């Protein structure tokens, strides 16, 4: 099929683009953020305006660029990644040149955490043929906001990217860790990490914004500032004996991409105990789960004395994530099939 992919060629989006291509589809990419990046204003100011106002007064620029970029083409599927820059007019116009128009949003536009960021998405919601969310808590709000059909899925790891990796000596010097956390600082995460360190957990933290933490002076020796993407992210997970997964409370997460990526890479997954995680893995056999920092510390410290047991659990977790099929190719196939079924039933 010919697929129009509205999203950036970076981050997890490029993994989905590549997965579509591995499935044999002809993918045409349109990043509607590009014309907004090139406005005659500082990018930081433009980004702040888009986030705080929901692209107020600028969405016509993205719309004009999009339809100039795809002029004269038709598609089987228009796949909108997130859609915070795609207005209702664009979705209605896409429906004239694509059999189905799908929105896949990994964020949570139905909670107040991001203010007005999702204004355009919510306005356009009723016009999509299918809206896909990885959160059970978003299904009801999406329908109440006007979504015609909602498909609940899990997040996914990527078949090509998230695999065990052999590290060079230089990589091990940089990424070897007993316990690692890879992720952005959030206010609730600072006290959690500080408590692990106070308990003696040999912790390394990778990610941006940790210098904003109130606890930074106490934890800075354990922090490697800056984002990790692509192979560097996989190396950091591969270099750890145990990798911690935390959730965003403001996003109502019960699992995240880390919940699939860490086991797929082959590292022991240590995460918050939630209904999603308990459905995905056997606690203590395929992953380990905790209800707070002290239980997390207890589990990590005990397991670090048993490296063979760490490997057993990590190997079982990798088998389970593969058994569950929580990877991009299966996810995207499921979404496309559901979208075409929706069109056939209309």
CSV table of C-alpha atoms in Angstrom, one decimal:
chain,number,residue,atom,x,y,z
A,1,UNK,CA,0.0,0.0,0.0
A,2,UNK,CA,1.0,3.6,-0.4
A,3,UNK,CA,1.1,5.3,3.0
A,4,UNK,CA,1.4,9.0,3.8
A,5,UNK,CA,3.2,9.3,7.1
A,6,UNK,CA,2.7,12.7,8.8
A,7,UNK,CA,5.5,12.9,11.4
A,8,UNK,CA,9.2,13.6,11.9
A,9,UNK,CA,11.9,11.4,10.6
A,10,UNK,CA,13.4,11.0,14.1
A,11,UNK,CA,12.8,9.5,17.5
A,12,UNK,CA,10.4,6.6,17.6
A,13,UNK,CA,8.6,8.0,14.5
A,14,UNK,CA,11.5,6.9,12.3
A,15,UNK,CA,11.3,3.4,13.8
A,16,UNK,CA,7.6,3.2,12.7
A,17,UNK,CA,8.4,4.6,9.3
A,18,UNK,CA,11.1,2.0,8.8
A,19,UNK,CA,8.7,-0.7,10.1
A,20,UNK,CA,6.1,0.2,7.6
A,21,UNK,CA,8.8,-0.1,4.9
A,22,UNK,CA,9.9,-3.5,6.2
A,23,UNK,CA,6.3,-4.6,5.8
A,24,UNK,CA,6.6,-3.8,2.1
A,25,UNK,CA,4.6,-0.5,2.0
A,26,UNK,CA,5.5,2.5,0.0
A,27,UNK,CA,5.9,5.3,2.6
A,28,UNK,CA,5.9,9.0,1.7
A,29,UNK,CA,6.9,11.1,4.7
A,30,UNK,CA,5.6,14.6,5.4
A,31,UNK,CA,6.9,16.4,8.5
A,32,UNK,CA,4.5,19.3,9.0
A,33,UNK,CA,6.7,20.8,11.7
A,34,UNK,CA,9.4,21.7,9.1
A,35,UNK,CA,7.8,24.9,7.8
A,36,UNK,CA,7.3,26.1,11.4
A,37,UNK,CA,10.9,25.4,12.2
A,38,UNK,CA,11.9,27.9,9.4
A,39,UNK,CA,9.8,30.8,10.6
A,40,UNK,CA,11.7,34.2,11.0
A,41,UNK,CA,11.7,33.9,14.8
A,42,UNK,CA,13.9,32.1,17.3
A,43,UNK,CA,13.0,28.4,17.3
A,44,UNK,CA,12.7,28.4,21.1
A,45,UNK,CA,10.1,31.2,20.9
A,46,UNK,CA,8.2,29.4,18.1
A,47,UNK,CA,8.2,26.1,20.1
A,48,UNK,CA,7.0,27.8,23.2
A,49,UNK,CA,4.2,29.5,21.3
A,50,UNK,CA,3.1,26.2,19.7
A,51,UNK,CA,3.1,24.4,23.0
A,52,UNK,CA,1.3,27.1,25.0
A,53,UNK,CA,-1.3,28.0,22.4
A,54,UNK,CA,-1.8,24.9,20.4
A,55,UNK,CA,-0.2,26.4,17.3
A,56,UNK,CA,-2.6,29.4,17.4
A,57,UNK,CA,-2.4,31.4,14.2
A,58,UNK,CA,0.2,29.2,12.6
A,59,UNK,CA,-1.6,26.0,11.6
A,60,UNK,CA,-2.4,27.4,8.2
A,61,UNK,CA,1.3,27.4,7.4
A,62,UNK,CA,1.6,23.7,8.2
A,63,UNK,CA,-1.6,23.0,6.2
A,64,UNK,CA,-0.4,24.9,3.2
A,65,UNK,CA,3.0,23.3,3.2
A,66,UNK,CA,1.5,19.8,3.6
A,67,UNK,CA,-0.8,20.0,0.5
A,68,UNK,CA,2.0,21.6,-1.6
A,69,UNK,CA,4.3,18.8,-0.5
A,70,UNK,CA,1.9,16.0,-1.5
A,71,UNK,CA,0.2,17.7,-4.5
A,72,UNK,CA,-1.2,15.3,-7.1
A,73,UNK,CA,-0.8,12.2,-5.0
A,74,UNK,CA,-3.3,9.8,-3.5
A,75,UNK,CA,-2.8,7.3,-0.7
A,76,UNK,CA,-4.3,4.1,0.7
A,77,UNK,CA,-3.6,5.3,4.3
A,78,UNK,CA,-2.8,8.7,5.8
A,79,UNK,CA,-1.1,7.9,9.2
A,80,UNK,CA,-0.9,11.0,11.4
A,81,UNK,CA,1.7,10.6,14.2
A,82,UNK,CA,0.5,12.6,17.3
A,83,UNK,CA,-1.3,15.3,15.2
A,84,UNK,CA,-0.6,18.4,17.4
A,85,UNK,CA,0.1,20.4,14.3
A,86,UNK,CA,-2.6,19.0,12.1
A,87,UNK,CA,-5.9,20.9,12.0
A,88,UNK,CA,-9.4,19.8,11.2
A,89,UNK,CA,-9.3,21.3,7.8
A,90,UNK,CA,-6.2,19.2,6.9
A,91,UNK,CA,-7.8,16.0,8.1
A,92,UNK,CA,-10.9,16.7,6.0
A,93,UNK,CA,-8.8,17.4,3.0
A,94,UNK,CA,-6.7,14.2,3.6
A,95,UNK,CA,-9.9,12.1,3.5
A,96,UNK,CA,-10.4,13.2,-0.1
A,97,UNK,CA,-7.0,11.7,-1.2
A,98,UNK,CA,-6.6,8.8,1.2
A,99,UNK,CA,-8.9,5.8,1.7
A,100,UNK,CA,-8.5,6.1,5.5
A,101,UNK,CA,-7.0,8.7,7.8
A,102,UNK,CA,-5.6,7.3,11.1
A,103,UNK,CA,-4.2,9.1,14.2
A,104,UNK,CA,-1.7,7.3,16.4
A,105,UNK,CA,-0.9,9.4,19.5
A,106,UNK,CA,1.6,8.1,22.1
A,107,UNK,CA,0.9,11.1,24.4
A,108,UNK,CA,-2.2,11.7,26.4
A,109,UNK,CA,-4.1,14.7,25.0
A,110,UNK,CA,-7.1,14.1,27.3
A,111,UNK,CA,-5.4,15.2,30.6
A,112,UNK,CA,-4.4,18.8,31.6
A,113,UNK,CA,-0.7,18.2,31.9
A,114,UNK,CA,0.2,19.9,28.6
A,115,UNK,CA,-2.2,22.8,28.7
A,116,UNK,CA,-3.3,24.0,25.3
A,117,UNK,CA,-0.8,21.9,23.3
A,118,UNK,CA,-3.5,19.5,22.0
A,119,UNK,CA,-6.0,22.2,20.8
A,120,UNK,CA,-5.7,21.3,17.1
A,121,UNK,CA,-5.7,17.5,17.8
A,122,UNK,CA,-9.0,17.7,19.8
A,123,UNK,CA,-10.6,19.9,17.1
A,124,UNK,CA,-9.7,17.4,14.4
A,125,UNK,CA,-10.6,14.3,16.4
A,126,UNK,CA,-14.1,13.7,15.0
A,127,UNK,CA,-12.8,13.6,11.4
A,128,UNK,CA,-10.3,10.7,11.7
A,129,UNK,CA,-11.5,7.3,10.6
A,130,UNK,CA,-9.6,5.7,13.5
A,131,UNK,CA,-7.9,7.1,16.6
A,132,UNK,CA,-5.3,4.8,18.3
A,133,UNK,CA,-4.2,5.1,21.9
A,134,UNK,CA,-1.9,3.0,24.1
A,135,UNK,CA,-3.9,3.9,27.3
A,136,UNK,CA,-7.1,2.3,28.5
A,137,UNK,CA,-7.9,5.5,30.4
A,138,UNK,CA,-8.0,7.5,27.1
A,139,UNK,CA,-10.6,5.4,25.3
A,140,UNK,CA,-13.6,7.0,27.0
A,141,UNK,CA,-12.3,10.6,26.8
A,142,UNK,CA,-11.5,10.1,23.1
A,143,UNK,CA,-15.1,8.9,22.4
A,144,UNK,CA,-16.6,11.8,24.4
A,145,UNK,CA,-14.4,14.2,22.5
A,146,UNK,CA,-15.9,13.0,19.3
A,147,UNK,CA,-13.7,10.2,18.0
A,148,UNK,CA,-15.7,7.9,15.6
A,149,UNK,CA,-13.7,4.8,16.5
A,150,UNK,CA,-11.0,4.2,19.0
A,151,UNK,CA,-8.5,1.3,19.0
A,152,UNK,CA,-6.6,0.6,22.2
A,153,UNK,CA,-3.1,-0.9,21.8
A,154,UNK,CA,0.1,-1.4,23.7
A,155,UNK,CA,3.2,0.6,23.1
A,156,UNK,CA,5.8,-1.3,21.1
A,157,UNK,CA,9.5,-2.0,20.8
A,158,UNK,CA,11.2,-2.1,17.4
A,159,UNK,CA,12.3,-5.3,15.8
A,160,UNK,CA,15.4,-3.8,14.2
A,161,UNK,CA,16.5,-1.4,16.9
A,162,UNK,CA,15.7,-3.0,20.3
A,163,UNK,CA,17.9,-6.1,20.3
A,164,UNK,CA,20.8,-7.3,22.5
A,165,UNK,CA,24.0,-5.5,21.6
A,166,UNK,CA,27.6,-6.5,22.1
A,167,UNK,CA,29.5,-3.5,23.6
A,168,UNK,CA,33.0,-2.6,22.8
A,169,UNK,CA,35.5,-1.8,25.6
A,170,UNK,CA,35.0,1.9,25.0
A,171,UNK,CA,31.2,1.4,25.2
A,172,UNK,CA,31.5,-0.5,28.4
A,173,UNK,CA,33.7,2.2,29.9
A,174,UNK,CA,30.9,4.7,29.1
A,175,UNK,CA,27.7,2.7,29.7
A,176,UNK,CA,28.5,-0.2,32.1
A,177,UNK,CA,26.2,0.2,35.2
A,178,UNK,CA,24.8,-2.1,37.8
A,179,UNK,CA,21.4,-0.3,37.8
A,180,UNK,CA,20.4,2.4,35.2
A,181,UNK,CA,17.6,4.7,34.6
A,182,UNK,CA,17.2,6.4,31.2
A,183,UNK,CA,14.7,9.2,31.0
A,184,UNK,CA,13.8,12.8,31.4
A,185,UNK,CA,13.7,14.4,34.8
A,186,UNK,CA,10.2,15.0,36.3
A,187,UNK,CA,9.5,16.4,39.7
A,188,UNK,CA,8.4,13.1,41.2
A,189,UNK,CA,11.5,11.3,39.9
A,190,UNK,CA,14.1,13.3,41.9
A,191,UNK,CA,13.0,12.1,45.3
A,192,UNK,CA,12.7,8.5,44.0
A,193,UNK,CA,16.3,8.5,42.7
A,194,UNK,CA,17.7,10.2,45.8
A,195,UNK,CA,16.1,7.5,47.9
A,196,UNK,CA,17.7,4.7,45.8
A,197,UNK,CA,21.1,6.4,46.2
A,198,UNK,CA,20.6,6.8,50.0
A,199,UNK,CA,19.9,3.1,50.2
A,200,UNK,CA,23.2,2.3,48.5
A,201,UNK,CA,21.9,1.3,45.0
A,202,UNK,CA,24.8,1.6,42.5
A,203,UNK,CA,22.7,3.8,40.2
A,204,UNK,CA,23.5,5.7,37.0
A,205,UNK,CA,20.9,8.2,35.6
A,206,UNK,CA,20.9,9.2,31.9
A,207,UNK,CA,18.7,11.9,30.6
A,208,UNK,CA,17.9,15.6,30.1
A,209,UNK,CA,16.8,18.2,32.6
A,210,UNK,CA,18.1,16.4,35.7
A,211,UNK,CA,20.0,19.6,36.6
A,212,UNK,CA,16.6,21.1,37.3
A,213,UNK,CA,15.9,18.6,40.1
A,214,UNK,CA,15.8,20.0,43.6
A,215,UNK,CA,17.9,17.0,44.6
A,216,UNK,CA,20.5,17.6,41.9
A,217,UNK,CA,23.4,18.4,44.2
A,218,UNK,CA,22.9,15.2,46.1
A,219,UNK,CA,22.5,13.0,43.0
A,220,UNK,CA,24.8,14.8,40.4
A,221,UNK,CA,27.6,12.2,40.7
A,222,UNK,CA,25.2,9.6,39.4
A,223,UNK,CA,23.8,11.7,36.5
A,224,UNK,CA,24.9,11.8,32.9
A,225,UNK,CA,23.1,14.8,31.4
A,226,UNK,CA,21.5,14.8,28.0
A,227,UNK,CA,19.2,12.6,25.9
A,228,UNK,CA,20.2,9.2,24.6
A,229,UNK,CA,18.7,8.2,21.3
A,230,UNK,CA,19.1,5.4,18.8
A,231,UNK,CA,22.1,3.1,19.3
A,232,UNK,CA,23.3,5.1,22.4
A,233,UNK,CA,20.0,4.4,24.1
A,234,UNK,CA,20.3,0.7,23.4
A,235,UNK,CA,23.9,0.7,24.6
A,236,UNK,CA,23.0,2.3,27.9
A,237,UNK,CA,20.3,-0.3,28.5
A,238,UNK,CA,22.6,-3.2,27.3
A,239,UNK,CA,25.3,-2.0,29.6
A,240,UNK,CA,23.1,-2.2,32.7
A,241,UNK,CA,22.4,-5.3,34.8
A,242,UNK,CA,19.0,-3.9,35.8
A,243,UNK,CA,17.1,-1.1,34.1
A,244,UNK,CA,14.4,0.9,35.9
A,245,UNK,CA,11.2,1.9,34.3
A,246,UNK,CA,9.2,4.8,35.7
A,247,UNK,CA,5.8,6.1,34.6
A,248,UNK,CA,4.5,9.7,34.0
A,249,UNK,CA,1.7,10.2,36.6
A,250,UNK,CA,0.5,13.3,34.7
A,251,UNK,CA,0.1,11.1,31.6
A,252,UNK,CA,-1.8,8.4,33.4
A,253,UNK,CA,0.7,5.8,32.2
A,254,UNK,CA,0.4,2.2,33.2
A,255,UNK,CA,3.2,1.1,30.8
A,256,UNK,CA,5.5,3.0,28.4
A,257,UNK,CA,7.8,2.1,25.5
A,258,UNK,CA,10.5,1.3,28.1
A,259,UNK,CA,8.2,-1.6,29.2
A,260,UNK,CA,8.8,-3.3,25.9
A,261,UNK,CA,12.2,-1.9,24.9
A,262,UNK,CA,14.2,-2.9,28.0
A,263,UNK,CA,13.1,-6.6,28.0
A,264,UNK,CA,13.6,-6.8,24.1
A,265,UNK,CA,17.1,-5.5,24.5
A,266,UNK,CA,17.8,-8.3,27.0
A,267,UNK,CA,18.1,-6.4,30.3
A,268,UNK,CA,16.2,-7.1,33.4
A,269,UNK,CA,13.2,-4.8,33.6
A,270,UNK,CA,12.5,-3.3,37.1
A,271,UNK,CA,9.3,-1.1,37.1
A,272,UNK,CA,6.3,0.2,38.9
A,273,UNK,CA,3.7,-2.5,39.7
A,274,UNK,CA,0.7,-1.7,37.5
A,275,UNK,CA,-2.2,-3.7,36.0
A,276,UNK,CA,-0.6,-3.4,32.6
A,277,UNK,CA,2.8,-4.6,33.7
A,278,UNK,CA,1.3,-7.5,35.6
A,279,UNK,CA,-0.6,-8.5,32.5
A,280,UNK,CA,2.6,-8.3,30.4
A,281,UNK,CA,5.1,-10.1,32.6
A,282,UNK,CA,5.2,-12.6,35.5
A,283,UNK,CA,6.4,-10.6,38.5
A,284,UNK,CA,9.7,-12.0,39.8
A,285,UNK,CA,10.1,-14.4,36.9
A,286,UNK,CA,10.0,-12.2,33.7
A,287,UNK,CA,10.5,-8.8,35.3
A,288,UNK,CA,10.5,-7.3,38.8
A,289,UNK,CA,7.9,-4.8,40.1
A,290,UNK,CA,7.8,-2.4,43.0
A,291,UNK,CA,5.4,-0.1,44.8
A,292,UNK,CA,7.9,2.5,45.9
A,293,UNK,CA,11.6,3.4,46.1
A,294,UNK,CA,12.4,1.2,49.1
A,295,UNK,CA,10.9,-1.9,47.6
A,296,UNK,CA,12.8,-1.0,44.4
A,297,UNK,CA,16.0,-0.7,46.4
A,298,UNK,CA,15.4,-4.0,48.2
A,299,UNK,CA,14.9,-5.8,44.9
A,300,UNK,CA,17.9,-4.4,43.2
A,301,UNK,CA,20.3,-4.8,46.1
A,302,UNK,CA,19.2,-8.5,46.6
A,303,UNK,CA,19.4,-9.3,42.9
A,304,UNK,CA,22.8,-7.8,42.4
A,305,UNK,CA,24.1,-10.5,44.7
A,306,UNK,CA,22.7,-13.1,42.3
A,307,UNK,CA,24.0,-12.3,38.8
A,308,UNK,CA,22.8,-15.7,37.5
A,309,UNK,CA,19.3,-14.9,38.6
A,310,UNK,CA,19.4,-11.5,36.9
A,311,UNK,CA,20.2,-13.2,33.6
A,312,UNK,CA,17.4,-15.8,34.1
A,313,UNK,CA,14.8,-13.1,34.6
A,314,UNK,CA,16.2,-11.0,31.8
A,315,UNK,CA,16.2,-13.9,29.4
A,316,UNK,CA,12.6,-14.9,30.4
A,317,UNK,CA,11.5,-11.2,29.9
A,318,UNK,CA,12.9,-11.2,26.4
A,319,UNK,CA,11.2,-14.4,25.5
A,320,UNK,CA,7.9,-13.0,26.9
A,321,UNK,CA,8.0,-9.7,25.0
A,322,UNK,CA,8.6,-11.6,21.8
A,323,UNK,CA,5.8,-14.1,22.6
A,324,UNK,CA,3.5,-11.1,23.3
A,325,UNK,CA,4.4,-9.6,19.9
A,326,UNK,CA,4.8,-6.1,21.3
A,327,UNK,CA,6.8,-4.8,18.3
A,328,UNK,CA,6.2,-2.2,15.6
A,329,UNK,CA,5.5,-4.4,12.7
A,330,UNK,CA,2.7,-6.3,14.5
A,331,UNK,CA,1.4,-3.0,15.9
A,332,UNK,CA,1.3,-1.2,12.6
A,333,UNK,CA,-0.3,-4.1,10.8
A,334,UNK,CA,-3.0,-4.2,13.4
A,335,UNK,CA,-3.7,-0.5,13.1
A,336,UNK,CA,-3.9,-0.6,9.3
A,337,UNK,CA,-6.2,-3.7,9.3
A,338,UNK,CA,-8.5,-2.0,11.9
A,339,UNK,CA,-8.6,1.2,9.8
A,340,UNK,CA,-9.5,-0.6,6.6
A,341,UNK,CA,-12.1,-2.6,8.4
A,342,UNK,CA,-13.6,0.7,9.7
A,343,UNK,CA,-13.8,2.0,6.2
A,344,UNK,CA,-15.4,-1.2,4.9
A,345,UNK,CA,-18.0,-1.1,7.6
A,346,UNK,CA,-18.9,2.6,7.0
